[in-house]
Short mmCIF file of C-alpha atoms in Angstrom, two decimals:
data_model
loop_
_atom_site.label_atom_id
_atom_site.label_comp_id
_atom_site.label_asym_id
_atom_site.label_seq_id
_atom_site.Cartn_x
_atom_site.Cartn_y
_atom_site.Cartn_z
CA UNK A 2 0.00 0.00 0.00
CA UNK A 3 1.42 3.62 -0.68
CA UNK A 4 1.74 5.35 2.15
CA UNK A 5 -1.38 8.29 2.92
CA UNK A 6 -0.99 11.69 4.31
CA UNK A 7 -3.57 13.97 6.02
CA UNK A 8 -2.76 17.85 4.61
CA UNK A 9 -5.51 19.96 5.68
CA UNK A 10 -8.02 19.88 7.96
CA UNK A 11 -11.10 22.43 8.60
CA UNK A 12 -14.08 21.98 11.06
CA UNK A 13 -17.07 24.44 11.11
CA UNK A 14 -17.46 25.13 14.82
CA UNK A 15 -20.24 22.69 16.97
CA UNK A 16 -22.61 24.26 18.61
CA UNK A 17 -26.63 24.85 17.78
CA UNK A 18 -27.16 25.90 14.22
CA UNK A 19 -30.72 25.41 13.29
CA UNK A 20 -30.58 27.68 10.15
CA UNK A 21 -28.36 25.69 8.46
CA UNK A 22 -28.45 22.31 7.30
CA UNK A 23 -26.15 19.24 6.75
CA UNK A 24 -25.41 20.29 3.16
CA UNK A 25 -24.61 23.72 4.46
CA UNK A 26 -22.61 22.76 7.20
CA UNK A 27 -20.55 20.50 5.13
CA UNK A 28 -20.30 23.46 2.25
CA UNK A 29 -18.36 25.38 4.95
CA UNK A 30 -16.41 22.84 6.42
CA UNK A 31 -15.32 21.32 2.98
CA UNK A 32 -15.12 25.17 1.53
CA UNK A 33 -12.72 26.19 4.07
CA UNK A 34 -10.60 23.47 3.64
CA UNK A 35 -9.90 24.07 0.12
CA UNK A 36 -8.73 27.28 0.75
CA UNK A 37 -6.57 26.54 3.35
CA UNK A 38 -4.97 24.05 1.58
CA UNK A 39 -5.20 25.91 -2.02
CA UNK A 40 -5.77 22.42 -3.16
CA UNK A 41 -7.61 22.99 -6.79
CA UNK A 42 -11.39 21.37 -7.65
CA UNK A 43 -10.03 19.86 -10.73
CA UNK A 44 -7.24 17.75 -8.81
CA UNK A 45 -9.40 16.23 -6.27
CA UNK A 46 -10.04 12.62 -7.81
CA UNK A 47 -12.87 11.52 -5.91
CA UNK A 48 -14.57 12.56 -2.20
CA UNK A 49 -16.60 10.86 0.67
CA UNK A 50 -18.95 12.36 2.97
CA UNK A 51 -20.18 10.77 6.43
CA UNK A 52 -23.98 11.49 7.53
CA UNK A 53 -26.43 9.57 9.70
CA UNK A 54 -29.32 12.39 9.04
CA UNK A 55 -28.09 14.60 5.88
CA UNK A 56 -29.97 12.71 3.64
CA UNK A 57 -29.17 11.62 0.02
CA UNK A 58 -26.45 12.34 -2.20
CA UNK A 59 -25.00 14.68 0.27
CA UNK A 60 -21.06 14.35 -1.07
CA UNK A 61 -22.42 15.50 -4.34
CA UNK A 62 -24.63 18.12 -3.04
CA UNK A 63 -21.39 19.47 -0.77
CA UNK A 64 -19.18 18.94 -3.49
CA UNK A 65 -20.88 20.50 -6.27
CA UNK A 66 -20.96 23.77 -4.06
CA UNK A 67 -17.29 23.95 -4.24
CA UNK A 68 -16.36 23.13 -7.96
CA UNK A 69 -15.71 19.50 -7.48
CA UNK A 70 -18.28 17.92 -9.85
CA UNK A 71 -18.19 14.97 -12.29
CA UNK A 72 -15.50 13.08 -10.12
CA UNK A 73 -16.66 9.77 -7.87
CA UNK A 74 -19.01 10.95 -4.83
CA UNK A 75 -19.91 8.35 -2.20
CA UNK A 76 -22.01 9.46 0.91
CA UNK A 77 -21.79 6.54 3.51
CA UNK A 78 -23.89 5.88 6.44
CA UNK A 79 -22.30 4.24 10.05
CA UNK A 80 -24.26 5.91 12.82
CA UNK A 81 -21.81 7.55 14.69
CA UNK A 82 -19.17 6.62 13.04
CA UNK A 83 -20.04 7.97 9.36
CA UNK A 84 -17.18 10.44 9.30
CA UNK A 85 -14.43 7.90 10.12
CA UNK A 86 -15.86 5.62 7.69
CA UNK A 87 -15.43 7.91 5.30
CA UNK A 88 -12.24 8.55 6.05
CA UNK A 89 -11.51 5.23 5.68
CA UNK A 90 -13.19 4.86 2.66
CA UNK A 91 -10.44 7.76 1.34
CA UNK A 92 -7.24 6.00 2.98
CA UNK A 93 -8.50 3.79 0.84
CA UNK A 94 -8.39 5.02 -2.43
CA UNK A 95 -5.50 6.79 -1.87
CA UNK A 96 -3.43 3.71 -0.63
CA UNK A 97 -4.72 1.23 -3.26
CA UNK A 98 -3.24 4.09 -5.69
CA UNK A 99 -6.36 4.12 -7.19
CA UNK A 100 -6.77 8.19 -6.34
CA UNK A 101 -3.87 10.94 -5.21
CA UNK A 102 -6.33 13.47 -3.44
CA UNK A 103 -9.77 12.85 -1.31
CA UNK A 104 -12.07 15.06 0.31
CA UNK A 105 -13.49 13.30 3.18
CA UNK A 106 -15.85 14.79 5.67
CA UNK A 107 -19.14 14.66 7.94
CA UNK A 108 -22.03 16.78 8.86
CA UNK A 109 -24.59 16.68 10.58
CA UNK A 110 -27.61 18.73 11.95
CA UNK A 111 -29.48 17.49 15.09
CA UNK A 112 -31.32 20.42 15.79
CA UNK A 113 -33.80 19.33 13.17
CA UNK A 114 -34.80 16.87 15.64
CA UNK A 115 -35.85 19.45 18.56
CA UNK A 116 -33.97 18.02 20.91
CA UNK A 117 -34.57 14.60 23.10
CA UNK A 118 -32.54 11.56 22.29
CA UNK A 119 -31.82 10.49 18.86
CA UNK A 120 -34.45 8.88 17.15
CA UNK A 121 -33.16 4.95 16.55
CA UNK A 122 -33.82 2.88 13.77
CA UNK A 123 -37.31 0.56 14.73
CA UNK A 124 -36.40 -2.26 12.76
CA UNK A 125 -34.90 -3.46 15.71
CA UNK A 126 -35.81 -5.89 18.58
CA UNK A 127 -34.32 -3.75 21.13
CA UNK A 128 -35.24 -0.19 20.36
CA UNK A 129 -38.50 -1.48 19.51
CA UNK A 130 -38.71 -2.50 23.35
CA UNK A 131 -37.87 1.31 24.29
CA UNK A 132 -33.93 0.94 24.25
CA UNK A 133 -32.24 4.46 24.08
CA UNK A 134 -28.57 5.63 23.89
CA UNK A 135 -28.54 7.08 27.73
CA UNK A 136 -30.02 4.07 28.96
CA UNK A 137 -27.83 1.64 27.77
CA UNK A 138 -25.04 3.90 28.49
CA UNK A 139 -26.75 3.72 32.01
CA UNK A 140 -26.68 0.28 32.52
CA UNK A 141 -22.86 0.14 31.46
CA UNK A 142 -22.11 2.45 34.36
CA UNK A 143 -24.07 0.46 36.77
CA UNK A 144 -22.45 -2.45 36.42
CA UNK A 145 -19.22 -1.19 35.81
CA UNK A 146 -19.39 0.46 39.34
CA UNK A 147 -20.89 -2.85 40.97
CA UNK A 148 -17.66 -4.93 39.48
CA UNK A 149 -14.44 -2.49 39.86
CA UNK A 150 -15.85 -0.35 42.90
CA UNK A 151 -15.80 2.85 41.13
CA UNK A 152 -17.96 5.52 42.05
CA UNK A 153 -20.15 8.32 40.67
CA UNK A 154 -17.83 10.53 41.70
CA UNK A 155 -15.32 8.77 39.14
CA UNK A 156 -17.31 9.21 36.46
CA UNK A 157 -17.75 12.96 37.42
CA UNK A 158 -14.25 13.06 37.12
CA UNK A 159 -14.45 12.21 33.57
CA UNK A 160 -16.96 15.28 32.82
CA UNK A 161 -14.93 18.04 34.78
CA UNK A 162 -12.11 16.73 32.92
CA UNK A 163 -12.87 16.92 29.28
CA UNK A 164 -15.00 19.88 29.91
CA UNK A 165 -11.79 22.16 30.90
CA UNK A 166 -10.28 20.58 28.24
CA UNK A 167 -12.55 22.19 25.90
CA UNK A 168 -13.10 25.19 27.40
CA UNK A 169 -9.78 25.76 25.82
CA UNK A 170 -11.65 24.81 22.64
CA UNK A 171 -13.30 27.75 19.95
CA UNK A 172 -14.63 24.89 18.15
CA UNK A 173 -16.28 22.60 20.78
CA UNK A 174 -20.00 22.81 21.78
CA UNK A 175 -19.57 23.91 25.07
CA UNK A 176 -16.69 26.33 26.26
CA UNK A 177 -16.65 26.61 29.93
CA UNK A 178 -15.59 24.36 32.77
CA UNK A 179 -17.59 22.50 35.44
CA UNK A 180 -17.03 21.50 38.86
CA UNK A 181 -18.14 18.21 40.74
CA UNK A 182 -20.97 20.06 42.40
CA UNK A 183 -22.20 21.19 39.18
CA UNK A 184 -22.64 17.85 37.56
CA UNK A 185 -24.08 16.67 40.57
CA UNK A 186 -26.53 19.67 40.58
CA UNK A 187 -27.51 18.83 36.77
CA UNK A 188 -30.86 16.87 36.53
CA UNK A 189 -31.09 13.60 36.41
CA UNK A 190 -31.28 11.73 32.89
CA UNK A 191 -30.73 7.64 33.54
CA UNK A 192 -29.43 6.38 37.15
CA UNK A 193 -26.77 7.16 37.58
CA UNK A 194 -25.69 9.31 34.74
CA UNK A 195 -27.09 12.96 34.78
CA UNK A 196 -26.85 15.88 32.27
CA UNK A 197 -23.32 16.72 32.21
CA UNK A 198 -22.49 13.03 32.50
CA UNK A 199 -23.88 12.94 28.70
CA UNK A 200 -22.77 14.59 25.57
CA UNK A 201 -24.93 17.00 24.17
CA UNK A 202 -26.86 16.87 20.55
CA UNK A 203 -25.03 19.55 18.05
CA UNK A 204 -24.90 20.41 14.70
CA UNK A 205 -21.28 20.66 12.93
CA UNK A 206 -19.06 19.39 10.09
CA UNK A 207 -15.51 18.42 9.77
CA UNK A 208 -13.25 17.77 6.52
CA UNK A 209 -9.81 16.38 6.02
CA UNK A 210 -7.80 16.31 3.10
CA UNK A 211 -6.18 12.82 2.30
CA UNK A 212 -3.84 12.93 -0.28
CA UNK A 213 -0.26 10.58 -1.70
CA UNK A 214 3.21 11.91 -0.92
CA UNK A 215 3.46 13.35 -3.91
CA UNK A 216 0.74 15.85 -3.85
CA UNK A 217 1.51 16.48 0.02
CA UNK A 218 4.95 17.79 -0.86
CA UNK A 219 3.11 19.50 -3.88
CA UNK A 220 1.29 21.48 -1.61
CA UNK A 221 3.69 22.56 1.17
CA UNK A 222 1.07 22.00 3.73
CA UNK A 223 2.12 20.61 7.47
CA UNK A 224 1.03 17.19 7.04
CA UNK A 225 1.06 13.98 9.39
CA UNK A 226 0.73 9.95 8.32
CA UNK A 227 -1.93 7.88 8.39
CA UNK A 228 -0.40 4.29 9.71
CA UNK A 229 -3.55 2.74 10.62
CA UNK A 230 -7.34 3.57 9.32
CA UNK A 231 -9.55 -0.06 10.57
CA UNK A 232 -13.15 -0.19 10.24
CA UNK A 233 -15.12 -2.95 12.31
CA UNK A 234 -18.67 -4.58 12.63
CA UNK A 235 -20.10 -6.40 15.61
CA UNK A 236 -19.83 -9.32 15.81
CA UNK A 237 -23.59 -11.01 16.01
CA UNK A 238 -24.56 -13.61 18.93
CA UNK A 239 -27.21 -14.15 21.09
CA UNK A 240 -25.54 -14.88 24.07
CA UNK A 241 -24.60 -13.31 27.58
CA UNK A 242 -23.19 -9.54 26.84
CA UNK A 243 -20.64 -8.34 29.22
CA UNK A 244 -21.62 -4.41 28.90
CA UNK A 245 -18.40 -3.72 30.73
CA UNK A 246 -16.24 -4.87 27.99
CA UNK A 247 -16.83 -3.03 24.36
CA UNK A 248 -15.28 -6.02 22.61
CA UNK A 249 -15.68 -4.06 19.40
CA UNK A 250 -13.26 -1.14 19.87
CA UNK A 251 -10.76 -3.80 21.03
CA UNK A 252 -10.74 -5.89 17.80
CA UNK A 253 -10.17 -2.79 16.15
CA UNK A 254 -8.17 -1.46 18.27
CA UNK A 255 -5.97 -4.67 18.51
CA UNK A 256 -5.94 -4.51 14.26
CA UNK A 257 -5.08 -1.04 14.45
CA UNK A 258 -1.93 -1.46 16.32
CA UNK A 259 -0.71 -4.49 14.28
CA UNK A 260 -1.19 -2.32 11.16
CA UNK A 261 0.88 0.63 12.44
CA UNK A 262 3.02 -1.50 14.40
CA UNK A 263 2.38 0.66 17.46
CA UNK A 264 0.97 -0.28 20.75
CA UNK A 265 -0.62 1.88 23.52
CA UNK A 266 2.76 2.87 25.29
CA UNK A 267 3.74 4.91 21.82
CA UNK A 268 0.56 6.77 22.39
CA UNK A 269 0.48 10.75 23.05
CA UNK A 270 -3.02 11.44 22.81
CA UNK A 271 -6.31 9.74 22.24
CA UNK A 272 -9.78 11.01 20.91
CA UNK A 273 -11.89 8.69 22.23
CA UNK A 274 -15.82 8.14 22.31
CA UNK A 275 -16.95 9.94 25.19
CA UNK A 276 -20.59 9.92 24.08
CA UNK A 277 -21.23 9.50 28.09
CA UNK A 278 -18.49 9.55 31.03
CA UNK A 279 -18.93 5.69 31.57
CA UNK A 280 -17.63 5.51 27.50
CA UNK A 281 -14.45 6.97 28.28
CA UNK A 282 -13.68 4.27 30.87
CA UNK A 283 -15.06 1.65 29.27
CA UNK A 284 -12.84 2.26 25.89
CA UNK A 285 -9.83 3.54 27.71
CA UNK A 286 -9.62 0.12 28.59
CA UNK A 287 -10.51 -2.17 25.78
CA UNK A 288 -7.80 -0.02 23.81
CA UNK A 289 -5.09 -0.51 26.34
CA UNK A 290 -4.32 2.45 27.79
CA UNK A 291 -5.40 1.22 31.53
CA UNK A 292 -5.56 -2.25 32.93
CA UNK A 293 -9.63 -3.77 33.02
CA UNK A 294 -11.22 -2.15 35.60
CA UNK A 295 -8.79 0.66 36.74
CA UNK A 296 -9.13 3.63 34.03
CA UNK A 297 -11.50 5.28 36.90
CA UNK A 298 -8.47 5.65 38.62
CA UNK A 299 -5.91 6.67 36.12
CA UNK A 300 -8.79 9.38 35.37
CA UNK A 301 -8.86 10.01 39.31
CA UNK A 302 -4.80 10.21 39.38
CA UNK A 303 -4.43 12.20 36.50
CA UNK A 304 -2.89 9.69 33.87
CA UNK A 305 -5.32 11.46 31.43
CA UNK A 306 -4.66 14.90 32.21
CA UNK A 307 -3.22 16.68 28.80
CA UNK A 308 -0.03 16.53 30.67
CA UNK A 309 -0.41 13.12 32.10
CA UNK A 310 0.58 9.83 30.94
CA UNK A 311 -1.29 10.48 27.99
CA UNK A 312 -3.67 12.48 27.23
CA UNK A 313 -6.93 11.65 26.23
CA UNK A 314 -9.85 13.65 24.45
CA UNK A 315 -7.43 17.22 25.20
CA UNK A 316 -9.95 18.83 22.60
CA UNK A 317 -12.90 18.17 24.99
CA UNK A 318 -13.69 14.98 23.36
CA UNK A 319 -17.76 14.22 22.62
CA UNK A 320 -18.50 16.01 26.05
CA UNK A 321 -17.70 19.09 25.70
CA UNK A 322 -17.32 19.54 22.12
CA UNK A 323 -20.37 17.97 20.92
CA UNK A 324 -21.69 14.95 18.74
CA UNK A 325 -22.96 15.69 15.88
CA UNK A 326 -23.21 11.70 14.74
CA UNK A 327 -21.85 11.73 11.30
CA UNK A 328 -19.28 14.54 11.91
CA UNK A 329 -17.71 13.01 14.84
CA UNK A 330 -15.06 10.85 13.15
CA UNK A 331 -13.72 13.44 11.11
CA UNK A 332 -13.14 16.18 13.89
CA UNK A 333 -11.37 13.36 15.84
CA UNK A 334 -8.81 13.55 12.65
CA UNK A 335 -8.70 17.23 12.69
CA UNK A 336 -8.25 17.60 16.05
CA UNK A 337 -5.04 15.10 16.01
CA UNK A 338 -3.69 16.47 12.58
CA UNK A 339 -3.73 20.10 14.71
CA UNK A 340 -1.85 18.12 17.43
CA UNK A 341 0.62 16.98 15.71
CA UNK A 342 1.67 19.77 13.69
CA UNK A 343 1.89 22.01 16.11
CA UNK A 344 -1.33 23.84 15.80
CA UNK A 345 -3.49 23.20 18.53
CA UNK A 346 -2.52 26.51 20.38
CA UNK A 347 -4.18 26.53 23.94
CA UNK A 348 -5.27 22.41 23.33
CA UNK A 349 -1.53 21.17 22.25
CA UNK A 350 -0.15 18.61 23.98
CA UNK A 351 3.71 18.96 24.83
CA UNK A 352 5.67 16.91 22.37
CA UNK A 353 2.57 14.94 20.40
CA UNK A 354 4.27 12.60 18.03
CA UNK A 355 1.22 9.66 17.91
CA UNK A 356 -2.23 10.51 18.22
CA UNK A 357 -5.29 7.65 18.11
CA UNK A 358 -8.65 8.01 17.52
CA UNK A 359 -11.75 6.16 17.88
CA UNK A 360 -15.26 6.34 17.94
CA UNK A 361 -18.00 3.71 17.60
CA UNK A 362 -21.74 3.50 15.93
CA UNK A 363 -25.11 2.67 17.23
CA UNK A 364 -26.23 -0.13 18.87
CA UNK A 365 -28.09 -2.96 17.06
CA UNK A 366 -29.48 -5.86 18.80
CA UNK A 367 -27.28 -9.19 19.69
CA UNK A 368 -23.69 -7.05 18.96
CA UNK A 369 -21.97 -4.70 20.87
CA UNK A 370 -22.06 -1.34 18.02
CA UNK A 371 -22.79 -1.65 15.12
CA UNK A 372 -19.06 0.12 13.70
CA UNK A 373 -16.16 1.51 15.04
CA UNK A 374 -13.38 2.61 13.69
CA UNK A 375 -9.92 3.58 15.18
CA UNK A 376 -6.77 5.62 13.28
CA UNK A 377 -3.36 5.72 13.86
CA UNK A 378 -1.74 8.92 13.13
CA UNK A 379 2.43 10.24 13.33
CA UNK A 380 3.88 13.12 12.96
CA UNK A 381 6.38 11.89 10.24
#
């Protein structure tokens, strides 16, 4: 495979945009990218776009806005984890030599929706019985606390955390820092998780520019290496389910690292799928950056910190910055690419040579998520 290089990245702030819609959102994301880069309309060979709720053909309709028209469009669907797929989808292409340039990005608008939880698919045994996102989130943290006698307070931990983080952050959701008293002052949404235990619903868009050596040194751009991009499905049974382990982001994970030949000690950072506090534990763990059971208290001593052992979700991660689904994976990528070139300003993280990132979609009945989908990125 021929090596693949991120050269640009541009995210349209998160945050509450009801006047504008996926298309829109992905217009300016992908629009802002091109000019950063001054890559030309004509030399892009083919783009992806990442969307759980932007409807049809919404590569072409983002695309066409910015002069890239009559080239390959693909718009692909992963729950939460459009956006990385798409980005994998471009690795792809460019590492099969089969393109030397590739838009890939995600939007997403969820204020469409009006707020609430995100409306699930029915055709599905489990949502049909009333399952929602918090709650199963919910019943993750319970038992996680009954088997490795963590607390609430732990998984407060995790909120004030990646909340300063991106208070730092003029492109997350939320910009301001909590205390403990103030997530346990927020109302309650599923025992024991309350408000500012759980990510909120925004609207936001992210692009990347993936492109061959040869048009990265053609564009004099800071650029970083992809050395892993792994996509993943559940794997189906009808069995017991231990919700404590997300056996999902460990295949990948463990695929990941053979690809890159990397492991978790080479780690500097980690965007991670903090959809709800418990999540950060939970795949903290299955990708090997704390033993099972004890990432509450590498969180509690600080191993996450953006100057701890490593540092994970520095930009604020899903908490603080927001999820809008299908835009997710591709801020994660932004986020890093910023990190490792030296660009993160207030978020950077001293020395970043490695980033990972990795975020996982929906739930479907008798598998753990339905996707995930980890990168490996260097700084060479």
């Amino acid at each position: 495979m021929k090596p693949v290089y991120v050269a640009g990245a541009a995210v349209h702030p998160f945050g509450k945009h009801p006047e504008l819609n996926a298309a829109e959102l992905g217009y300016r994301a992908v629009h802002s990218l091109l000019e950063t880069t001054g890559i030309t309309p004509d030399t892009v060979d083919t783009g992806f776009a990442g969307s759980s709720y932007g409807g049809s053909l919404l590569a072409q309709r983002v695309l066409q806005r910015v002069g890239i028209s009559g080239q390959p469009a693909f718009t692909v669907e992963n729950a939460c984890a459009s956006g990385a797929s798409a980005i994998h989808l471009g690795w792809q292409a460019v590492a099969s030599g089969a393109a030397d340039a590739v838009i890939a990005f995600g939007a997403e608008n969820l204020s469409s929706f009006g707020g609430g939880t995100l409306p699930l698919t029915t055709n599905d045994i489990e949502i049909e019985q009333g399952m929602v996102m918090p709650a199963a989130y919910a019943m993750r943290a319970q038992r996680y606390l009954h088997d490795f006698g963590a607390t609430v307070d732990d998984l407060t931990a995790v909120s004030v955390k990646n909340r300063t983080n991106g208070a730092l952050n003029e492109r997350a959701h939320f910009q301001h820092e909590v205390t403990a008293q103030d997530v346990a002052n927020s109302r309650p949404v599923a025992d024991p998780l309350r408000l500012l235990h759980c990510c909120p619903n925004s609207d936001g868009a992210a692009a990347v520019l993936l492109c061959s050596q040869e048009v990265a040194e053609q564009l004099h751009t800071p650029r970083v290496r992809i050395r892993a991009s792994v996509v993943r499905s559940g794997t189906f049974h009808t069995q017991y389910r231990d919700m404590t382990w997300p056996d999902i982001t460990e295949r990948t994970a463990k695929a990941a690292y053979a690809m890159a030949g990397l492991g978790p000690a080479d780690l500097d950072l980690v965007e991670l799928h903090d959809a709800f506090s418990i999540a950060e534990l939970l795949h903290s763990e299955a990708l090997g950056l704390a033993e099972r059971g004890t990432a509450h208290r590498a969180v509690r001593d600080g191993d996450f910190d953006r100057h701890g052992r490593i540092a994970v979700n520095p930009s604020g991660g899903l908490m603080s910055r927001g999820h809008p689904v299908g835009a997710t994976g591709a801020t994660q990528i932004c986020e890093a690419y910023w990190q490792l070139t030296g660009q993160a300003g207030s978020l950077q993280v001293p020395g970043a040579s490695v980033a990972l990132t990795h975020v996982t979609g929906g739930g479907i009945f008798g598998v753990d998520n339905g996707a995930c989908s980890v990168h490996i990125l260097t700084a060479d």
